[in-house]
Coordinates of C-alpha atoms (C1' of nucleotides) and ligand atoms in Angstrom, one line a residue:
Chain A
M1 CA 74.9 4.6 71.1
L2 CA 77.1 7.7 70.5
S3 CA 80.6 7.4 69.2
L4 CA 83.4 8.9 71.3
T5 CA 83.5 11.7 68.8
E6 CA 79.9 12.5 68.9
E7 CA 80.1 12.5 72.7
N8 CA 82.8 15.1 72.6
Y9 CA 81.1 17.4 70.2
L10 CA 77.9 17.2 72.2
K11 CA 79.6 18.0 75.4
A12 CA 81.4 20.9 73.7
I13 CA 78.1 22.3 72.4
Y14 CA 76.5 21.9 75.9
H15 CA 79.4 23.8 77.6
L16 CA 79.5 26.5 74.9
S17 CA 75.8 27.1 75.4
E18 CA 76.0 27.2 79.2
G19 CA 75.1 30.6 80.6
G20 CA 74.5 32.3 77.2
A21 CA 71.0 32.0 75.6
K22 CA 72.4 32.3 72.0
S23 CA 73.0 29.6 69.5
V24 CA 76.4 27.9 69.3
L25 CA 78.2 28.9 66.1
T26 CA 80.0 26.6 63.9
N27 CA 83.4 28.4 64.2
D28 CA 83.3 28.5 68.0
L29 CA 82.5 24.8 68.1
A30 CA 85.3 24.1 65.6
E31 CA 87.7 26.1 67.8
A32 CA 86.7 24.3 71.0
M33 CA 87.0 20.9 69.2
C34 CA 90.4 21.8 67.5
T35 CA 88.9 20.9 64.1
K36 CA 88.0 22.8 61.0
A37 CA 84.6 24.4 60.4
A38 CA 83.9 22.0 57.6
S39 CA 84.3 19.0 59.8
T40 CA 82.1 20.6 62.4
T41 CA 79.3 21.2 59.9
D42 CA 79.5 17.4 59.1
M43 CA 79.1 16.5 62.7
I44 CA 76.4 19.0 63.4
K45 CA 74.4 17.3 60.7
K46 CA 74.9 14.0 62.4
L47 CA 73.9 15.2 65.9
S48 CA 71.0 17.0 64.4
A49 CA 69.8 13.8 62.7
K50 CA 69.9 12.1 66.0
A51 CA 67.8 14.9 67.5
L52 CA 70.5 15.8 70.0
I53 CA 70.6 19.4 68.7
S54 CA 68.5 21.7 66.7
Y55 CA 70.3 23.2 63.8
E56 CA 69.4 26.2 61.7
K57 CA 71.7 26.4 58.7
Y58 CA 74.2 29.4 59.0
Y59 CA 72.8 30.4 62.4
G60 CA 74.2 27.7 64.7
V61 CA 72.8 25.0 67.0
N62 CA 71.1 24.5 70.2
V63 CA 71.0 21.4 72.5
S64 CA 67.7 19.6 72.7
A65 CA 66.3 18.3 75.9
K66 CA 67.5 14.8 74.8
G67 CA 70.9 16.2 74.0
K68 CA 71.2 18.1 77.2
Q69 CA 70.5 15.0 79.1
A70 CA 73.0 13.0 77.2
A71 CA 75.6 15.7 77.7
L72 CA 74.9 15.8 81.4
L73 CA 75.4 12.1 81.7
I74 CA 78.8 12.4 80.1
I75 CA 79.7 15.3 82.5
R76 CA 78.4 13.2 85.3
K77 CA 81.0 10.6 84.4
H78 CA 83.7 13.1 84.0
R79 CA 83.3 14.6 87.4
L80 CA 82.8 11.4 89.2
W81 CA 86.0 10.1 87.7
E82 CA 87.9 13.3 88.6
T83 CA 86.6 13.0 92.2
F84 CA 87.8 9.3 92.2
L85 CA 91.2 10.3 91.1
V86 CA 91.7 13.0 93.7
Q87 CA 90.0 11.3 96.7
K88 CA 91.2 7.7 96.1
L89 CA 94.2 7.7 93.9
N90 CA 95.7 11.0 95.3
F91 CA 96.0 12.8 92.1
T92 CA 96.4 16.5 92.3
W93 CA 93.6 18.6 90.9
D94 CA 95.6 19.7 87.9
E95 CA 96.3 16.0 86.9
V96 CA 92.8 14.7 86.6
H97 CA 91.1 16.5 83.7
E98 CA 93.0 14.8 80.9
V99 CA 92.4 11.3 82.2
A100 CA 88.8 12.0 83.0
E101 CA 88.4 13.1 79.3
Q102 CA 89.2 9.4 78.5
L103 CA 87.3 7.8 81.4
E104 CA 84.1 9.7 80.7
H105 CA 83.6 7.6 77.6
I106 CA 83.4 4.3 79.3
H107 CA 80.0 2.8 78.7
S108 CA 78.5 1.2 81.8
V109 CA 75.6 2.6 83.9
H110 CA 76.3 0.0 86.6
L111 CA 80.0 1.1 86.8
I112 CA 79.2 4.8 87.3
D113 CA 76.4 4.1 89.8
K114 CA 78.7 1.9 91.9
L115 CA 81.6 4.5 91.5
E116 CA 79.3 7.2 92.9
E117 CA 78.3 5.0 95.8
F118 CA 81.9 4.2 96.5
L119 CA 82.7 7.9 96.6
G120 CA 79.8 8.6 99.0
F121 CA 77.6 10.4 96.6
P122 CA 79.7 13.6 96.2
T123 CA 77.8 16.7 95.0
V124 CA 80.8 18.5 93.5
D125 CA 84.0 17.5 91.7
P126 CA 87.6 18.6 92.9
H127 CA 87.2 21.9 91.0
G128 CA 83.8 22.7 92.6
D129 CA 81.7 21.8 89.6
A130 CA 78.3 20.2 90.5
I131 CA 77.9 16.5 89.7
P132 CA 74.7 15.6 87.9
D133 CA 72.6 12.8 89.3
R134 CA 71.9 9.5 87.5
K135 CA 68.9 11.0 85.7
G136 CA 71.1 13.9 84.4
N137 CA 69.8 16.5 86.8
I138 CA 72.1 19.1 87.9
K139 CA 71.7 21.9 90.4
L140 CA 73.6 25.0 89.2
L141 CA 74.3 27.6 91.8
P142 CA 74.2 31.3 90.5
Q143 CA 77.9 32.0 90.1
V144 CA 80.1 34.8 88.4
G145 CA 83.7 35.1 87.4
A146 CA 85.8 37.0 90.0
D147 CA 86.9 39.3 87.2
Q148 CA 83.4 40.8 87.3
L149 CA 83.4 41.8 90.9
K150 CA 83.5 45.2 92.5
V151 CA 85.6 46.5 95.2
G152 CA 84.1 45.5 98.6
Y153 CA 82.6 42.3 97.3
Q154 CA 82.6 39.5 99.8
G155 CA 81.7 35.9 99.1
T156 CA 82.8 32.3 98.6
I157 CA 84.7 30.6 95.9
I158 CA 82.3 28.0 94.3
A159 CA 84.5 26.6 91.6
V160 CA 87.5 27.1 89.3
K161 CA 87.9 26.4 85.7
D162 CA 89.5 23.1 85.3
S163 CA 91.0 22.8 81.9
D164 CA 94.4 24.5 82.2
S165 CA 96.8 22.4 84.4
N166 CA 99.3 25.4 85.0
L167 CA 96.5 27.6 86.1
L168 CA 95.3 25.1 88.6
K169 CA 98.8 24.7 90.0
Y170 CA 98.9 28.5 90.5
L171 CA 95.4 28.6 92.0
D172 CA 96.4 25.9 94.4
K173 CA 99.5 28.0 95.4
I174 CA 97.4 31.0 96.3
G175 CA 94.9 28.9 98.0
A176 CA 92.0 29.6 95.6
K177 CA 89.9 26.6 96.3
P178 CA 86.2 26.0 96.4
G179 CA 84.8 26.9 99.8
K180 CA 87.4 29.6 100.6
K181 CA 86.2 33.2 101.5
L182 CA 87.1 35.8 99.0
K183 CA 87.1 39.7 99.4
V184 CA 87.9 42.2 96.8
L185 CA 90.3 44.9 98.1
A186 CA 91.1 46.9 95.0
R187 CA 90.7 46.9 91.3
E188 CA 92.8 48.6 88.6
E189 CA 90.4 49.6 85.7
Y190 CA 93.2 49.8 83.2
D191 CA 94.0 46.1 82.9
E192 CA 91.3 44.8 85.2
S193 CA 93.7 43.4 87.6
M194 CA 92.6 43.1 91.2
E195 CA 93.9 42.8 94.8
I196 CA 91.9 40.3 96.7
M197 CA 91.9 38.5 100.0
I198 CA 91.6 34.7 100.1
D199 CA 91.0 33.6 103.7
D200 CA 93.8 35.8 105.2
N201 CA 96.1 36.0 102.2
K202 CA 96.4 39.1 100.1
V203 CA 97.1 38.4 96.4
F204 CA 97.2 40.4 93.2
L205 CA 95.5 38.7 90.2
S206 CA 95.5 39.6 86.5
K207 CA 92.2 39.3 84.8
D208 CA 93.5 36.2 83.0
V209 CA 93.5 34.4 86.4
S210 CA 90.6 36.1 88.1
K211 CA 88.2 35.1 85.3
N212 CA 88.7 31.5 86.1
I213 CA 87.7 31.8 89.7
L214 CA 83.9 31.4 90.1
V215 CA 82.3 32.9 93.2
T216 CA 78.8 33.3 94.7
A217 CA 76.7 35.7 92.7
Chain B
M1 CA 100.8 5.2 70.3
L2 CA 98.6 2.3 69.4
S3 CA 95.0 2.7 68.4
L4 CA 92.3 0.9 70.4
T5 CA 91.9 -1.6 67.5
E6 CA 95.6 -2.2 67.3
E7 CA 95.7 -2.9 71.0
N8 CA 92.9 -5.4 70.8
Y9 CA 94.6 -7.3 67.8
L10 CA 97.9 -7.4 69.6
K11 CA 96.3 -8.6 72.8
A12 CA 94.5 -11.3 70.9
I13 CA 97.7 -12.4 69.1
Y14 CA 99.5 -12.6 72.5
H15 CA 96.7 -14.7 74.1
L16 CA 96.5 -17.1 71.1
S17 CA 100.3 -17.6 71.2
E18 CA 100.2 -18.2 75.0
G19 CA 101.3 -21.8 75.7
G20 CA 101.7 -23.0 72.1
A21 CA 105.0 -22.4 70.4
K22 CA 103.3 -22.2 66.9
S23 CA 102.6 -19.1 64.9
V24 CA 99.2 -17.5 65.2
L25 CA 97.2 -18.0 62.0
T26 CA 95.2 -15.4 60.2
N27 CA 91.9 -17.3 60.4
D28 CA 92.3 -18.0 64.1
L29 CA 93.0 -14.4 64.8
A30 CA 90.1 -13.3 62.6
E31 CA 87.8 -15.6 64.6
A32 CA 89.1 -14.4 67.9
M33 CA 88.5 -10.8 66.8
C34 CA 85.2 -11.4 65.2
T35 CA 86.4 -10.0 61.9
K36 CA 87.1 -11.4 58.5
A37 CA 90.4 -12.9 57.3
A38 CA 90.9 -9.9 54.9
S39 CA 90.6 -7.3 57.6
T40 CA 93.0 -9.3 59.8
T41 CA 95.6 -9.4 57.1
D42 CA 95.4 -5.6 56.9
M43 CA 95.9 -5.3 60.6
I44 CA 98.8 -7.8 60.6
K45 CA 100.6 -5.6 58.1
K46 CA 100.1 -2.6 60.3
L47 CA 101.4 -4.4 63.5
S48 CA 104.3 -5.9 61.6
A49 CA 105.3 -2.4 60.2
K50 CA 105.4 -1.3 63.8
A51 CA 107.6 -4.3 64.8
L52 CA 105.2 -5.5 67.3
I53 CA 104.9 -8.9 65.5
S54 CA 106.9 -10.8 62.9
Y55 CA 104.9 -11.9 59.9
E56 CA 105.6 -14.5 57.3
K57 CA 103.2 -14.4 54.6
Y58 CA 100.7 -17.4 54.6
Y59 CA 102.4 -18.8 57.7
G60 CA 101.1 -16.5 60.4
V61 CA 102.5 -14.2 63.0
N62 CA 104.6 -14.2 66.2
V63 CA 104.8 -11.4 68.8
S64 CA 108.1 -9.7 69.1
A65 CA 109.7 -8.8 72.4
K66 CA 108.4 -5.2 71.9
G67 CA 105.0 -6.6 71.1
K68 CA 104.8 -8.9 74.1
Q69 CA 105.7 -6.1 76.3
A70 CA 103.0 -3.9 74.9
A71 CA 100.5 -6.8 75.2
L72 CA 101.4 -7.4 78.8
L73 CA 101.0 -3.8 79.7
I74 CA 97.5 -3.9 78.3
I75 CA 96.8 -7.1 80.2
R76 CA 98.2 -5.5 83.3
K77 CA 95.6 -2.7 83.0
H78 CA 92.8 -5.2 82.3
R79 CA 93.5 -7.2 85.4
L80 CA 94.1 -4.2 87.7
W81 CA 90.8 -2.8 86.6
E82 CA 89.0 -6.2 87.1
T83 CA 90.5 -6.3 90.6
F84 CA 89.4 -2.7 91.3
L85 CA 85.9 -3.4 90.2
V86 CA 85.5 -6.5 92.4
Q87 CA 87.4 -5.3 95.5
K88 CA 86.3 -1.7 95.6
L89 CA 83.0 -1.5 93.7
N90 CA 81.6 -4.9 94.7
F91 CA 81.2 -6.2 91.1
T92 CA 80.7 -9.9 90.9
W93 CA 83.5 -11.7 89.0
D94 CA 81.2 -12.3 86.0
E95 CA 80.5 -8.6 85.6
V96 CA 84.0 -7.2 85.2
H97 CA 85.4 -8.5 82.0
E98 CA 83.3 -6.4 79.6
V99 CA 84.0 -3.2 81.5
A100 CA 87.7 -4.1 81.8
E101 CA 87.8 -4.4 78.1
Q102 CA 87.1 -0.8 77.8
L103 CA 89.1 0.4 80.8
E104 CA 92.3 -1.3 79.6
H105 CA 92.6 1.2 76.8
I106 CA 92.8 4.3 78.9
H107 CA 96.2 5.8 78.4
S108 CA 98.0 6.9 81.6
V109 CA 100.9 5.3 83.2
H110 CA 100.4 7.4 86.3
L111 CA 96.8 6.2 86.6
I112 CA 97.6 2.6 86.5
D113 CA 100.5 2.8 88.9
K114 CA 98.4 4.8 91.4
L115 CA 95.5 2.3 90.9
E116 CA 97.9 -0.6 91.6
E117 CA 99.1 1.1 94.8
F118 CA 95.5 1.7 95.9
L119 CA 94.7 -1.9 95.4
G120 CA 97.7 -2.9 97.5
F121 CA 99.8 -4.3 94.8
P122 CA 97.7 -7.4 94.0
T123 CA 99.4 -10.2 92.2
V124 CA 96.4 -11.9 90.6
D125 CA 93.0 -10.7 89.3
P126 CA 89.6 -12.0 90.5
H127 CA 89.9 -15.0 88.1
G128 CA 93.3 -15.9 89.4
D129 CA 95.2 -14.6 86.4
A130 CA 98.6 -13.0 87.3
I131 CA 99.0 -9.3 87.0
P132 CA 102.1 -8.2 85.1
D133 CA 104.3 -5.6 86.8
R134 CA 104.8 -2.0 85.5
K135 CA 107.7 -3.2 83.3
G136 CA 105.5 -5.9 81.7
N137 CA 107.0 -8.9 83.6
I138 CA 104.6 -11.6 84.5
K139 CA 105.2 -14.8 86.5
L140 CA 103.2 -17.7 85.0
L141 CA 102.7 -20.7 87.3
P142 CA 102.6 -24.1 85.4
Q143 CA 99.0 -24.8 85.1
V144 CA 96.8 -27.2 83.3
G145 CA 93.0 -27.4 82.5
A146 CA 91.1 -29.7 84.8
D147 CA 89.8 -31.6 81.8
Q148 CA 93.4 -33.1 81.5
L149 CA 93.5 -34.5 84.9
K150 CA 93.5 -38.2 85.9
V151 CA 91.6 -39.9 88.6
G152 CA 93.4 -39.4 91.9
Y153 CA 94.8 -36.0 91.1
Q154 CA 94.9 -33.6 94.0
G155 CA 95.8 -30.0 93.6
T156 CA 94.7 -26.4 93.8
I157 CA 92.7 -24.2 91.5
I158 CA 94.9 -21.5 90.2
A159 CA 92.6 -19.6 87.8
V160 CA 89.4 -19.8 85.8
K161 CA 88.8 -18.7 82.2
D162 CA 87.1 -15.3 82.5
S163 CA 85.4 -14.5 79.2
D164 CA 82.0 -16.2 79.6
S165 CA 79.8 -14.5 82.2
N166 CA 77.4 -17.5 82.5
L167 CA 80.2 -19.9 83.0
L168 CA 81.5 -17.7 85.8
K169 CA 78.2 -17.7 87.5
Y170 CA 78.1 -21.5 87.5
L171 CA 81.7 -21.8 88.7
D172 CA 80.8 -19.4 91.6
K173 CA 77.8 -21.6 92.4
I174 CA 79.9 -24.8 92.7
G175 CA 82.7 -23.0 94.6
A176 CA 85.3 -23.3 91.9
K177 CA 87.5 -20.4 92.9
P178 CA 91.2 -19.8 92.8
G179 CA 92.8 -21.2 95.9
K180 CA 90.3 -24.0 96.5
K181 CA 91.5 -27.6 96.7
L182 CA 90.4 -29.9 94.0
K183 CA 90.4 -33.7 93.7
V184 CA 89.5 -35.9 90.9
L185 CA 87.1 -38.7 92.0
A186 CA 86.1 -40.3 88.6
R187 CA 86.3 -39.7 85.0
E188 CA 84.1 -41.0 82.1
E189 CA 86.1 -41.5 79.1
Y190 CA 83.2 -41.4 76.6
D191 CA 82.4 -37.8 77.1
E192 CA 85.3 -36.8 79.2
S193 CA 83.0 -35.7 82.1
M194 CA 84.3 -35.9 85.6
E195 CA 83.4 -36.2 89.2
I196 CA 85.4 -33.9 91.3
M197 CA 85.7 -32.7 94.9
I198 CA 86.1 -29.0 95.5
D199 CA 86.8 -28.4 99.1
D200 CA 84.2 -30.7 100.5
N201 CA 81.7 -30.6 97.7
K202 CA 81.3 -33.3 95.3
V203 CA 80.3 -32.1 91.7
F204 CA 79.9 -33.6 88.2
L205 CA 81.4 -31.5 85.4
S206 CA 81.2 -31.8 81.6
K207 CA 84.4 -31.2 79.7
D208 CA 82.9 -27.9 78.6
V209 CA 83.2 -26.7 82.2
S210 CA 86.2 -28.5 83.4
K211 CA 88.5 -27.2 80.7
N212 CA 87.9 -23.7 82.0
I213 CA 89.2 -24.5 85.5
L214 CA 93.0 -24.2 85.6
V215 CA 94.8 -26.1 88.4
T216 CA 98.4 -26.7 89.5
A217 CA 100.3 -28.8 87.1
Chain C
dA1 C1' 72.5 50.2 48.5
dT2 C1' 76.4 48.1 47.2
dA3 C1' 80.9 46.4 47.8
dT4 C1' 83.8 44.0 50.9
dA5 C1' 84.6 41.0 54.7
dA6 C1' 83.6 37.1 57.5
dT7 C1' 81.3 32.9 58.2
dT8 C1' 79.4 28.7 56.8
dT9 C1' 78.5 25.1 53.7
dT10 C1' 79.5 22.1 50.0
dA11 C1' 82.6 19.4 47.0
dG12 C1' 86.2 16.3 46.7
dA13 C1' 90.1 13.8 48.9
dT14 C1' 92.4 11.0 52.7
dT15 C1' 93.0 7.5 56.4
dG16 C1' 91.7 3.7 59.6
dG17 C1' 89.0 -0.1 60.1
dC18 C1' 85.9 -3.0 58.1
dC19 C1' 83.5 -5.7 54.2
dT20 C1' 82.9 -9.1 49.7
dA21 C1' 84.6 -11.3 45.8
dA22 C1' 88.4 -13.0 43.2
dA23 C1' 93.1 -14.5 42.9
dA24 C1' 97.1 -16.8 44.8
dA25 C1' 99.4 -19.9 47.7
dT26 C1' 99.4 -23.8 50.7
dT27 C1' 97.8 -28.3 52.3
dA28 C1' 95.2 -32.5 51.7
dT29 C1' 93.6 -36.3 48.8
dT30 C1' 93.6 -39.4 45.4
Chain D
dA1 C1' 102.2 -36.0 40.6
dA2 C1' 97.9 -34.0 39.7
dT3 C1' 93.8 -32.4 41.4
dA4 C1' 90.7 -30.7 45.0
dA5 C1' 90.0 -28.3 49.3
dT6 C1' 91.4 -25.0 52.4
dT7 C1' 93.7 -20.8 53.8
dT8 C1' 95.5 -16.4 52.9
dT9 C1' 96.2 -12.4 50.3
dT10 C1' 94.8 -8.8 47.1
dA11 C1' 91.5 -5.8 44.8
dG12 C1' 88.1 -2.7 45.2
dG13 C1' 84.4 -0.5 48.0
dC14 C1' 82.0 1.5 52.3
dC15 C1' 81.6 4.4 56.4
dA16 C1' 83.3 7.7 60.1
dA17 C1' 86.1 11.6 60.9
dT18 C1' 89.0 14.5 59.2
dC19 C1' 91.2 17.9 55.7
dT20 C1' 91.6 21.8 51.8
dA21 C1' 89.7 24.6 48.4
dA22 C1' 85.8 26.6 46.4
dA23 C1' 81.0 28.3 46.6
dA24 C1' 77.2 30.1 49.0
dT25 C1' 75.4 33.0 52.6
dT26 C1' 75.3 36.5 56.1
dA27 C1' 77.4 40.6 58.3
dT28 C1' 79.8 44.9 58.0
dA29 C1' 81.4 49.2 56.0
dT30 C1' 81.4 52.7 53.1
Ligands
LIG301 MN1 87.6 18.2 83.9
LIG302 MN1 86.4 19.3 87.0
LIG303 MN1 89.0 -10.2 81.8
LIG304 MN1 90.4 -11.7 84.6

DNA sequence: ATATAATTTTAGATTGGCCTAAAAATTATT
DNA sequence: AATAATTTTTAGGCCAATCTAAAATTATAT
């Protein structure tokens, strides 16, 4: 059984290794966890001893198959709870992450399976992120940050980054929701800001915003 | 903000002091918490420093007004979550306590208020225990253990003790549920066993069982 | 290639929650 | 009232998770 802290480190390692094929570095993990590098090294040793990650001294860590599965089961819980909060308790999508950070550590397989059933087996959470199944399998759609797009691109918003509450409020205001059509009208190379069309609304976005909108690749 | 451990001790102190007017003793608290007396003394000092309990060395503790309110807000969460698990996720009443022990420590006033609304402002949990309101007020009905009853008593089951899963399964089997009519037909003084009528079913109960059935006083 | 800078690890300390063993205080028994 | 038994507290230590400061290693720049 993993402690709450071990679960949080493992999840952070998984998220940091998503996409990139490189090892997760101690300092990056420390920053993500809001702890110091020394503390992180300690935890890396613990997770490594439990075979959840592989660790090469000075060169960072990688999640093992076992670690990936454990991480995905935590993420499954996080996303099912977020879905519950929005669909059943009428939370707004900017209110759910913090509470889900706590709820994801409740230990009960029965609970989470029943919750999933109660929600009608949702496939994505309120931010568009895929929900892993009870085995820890997840199907990731190829997706890219809107900041990477070229003028003329047309596609669909798949998901948005969910950790900043104020960003989510803004995205809600401009209608940037999973499922919406997105078209790139113009792009300013100097600051990488863009003019885009979401459904029928024209908006200007700084890179700081656009990079948090994930679209079909 | 209380730690999970502090919350659990405080709740245990509150429960041990329910009914009785006497102070809660260190050994009793240690037993309830499954820890040793020495550990309990440490925690008593912490809770006392936070003014949640009053502590007289060697003579035990009493919950303060502030402590009582904090305890009742934890109990509120516990009972609302139990109600959720039974009513919405189709848990049986013997499955909910353990999970609620975890869920009661989730910190979010918004969450628990929304949950209460979602459940339709229930007044009692699946075991018949009253649910405190958002201020921490609770209305306790005068109730007594069925083991105290005399032959000829007629009344209604208010609640059942909820901590033993096997007991709950048995109570379910004999139909001993909150709201049901109960009549005492006979009582054997030697072992304090009883013959009772629940609705229209006649059952024999040992004291070990009857003491967990709470009826109108 | 060497010096400097950055990163990572180790060493040693702290805090919360727990323990055992010993000391102190209270309660019960003669 | 003195002694014995019980309860409670204190003393000292352990483990998990954190920190700071110092040492070790790797990366970068001359
Ligand atoms: Mn989230
Ligand atoms: Mn999400
Ligand atoms: Mn319960
Ligand atoms: Mn209950």
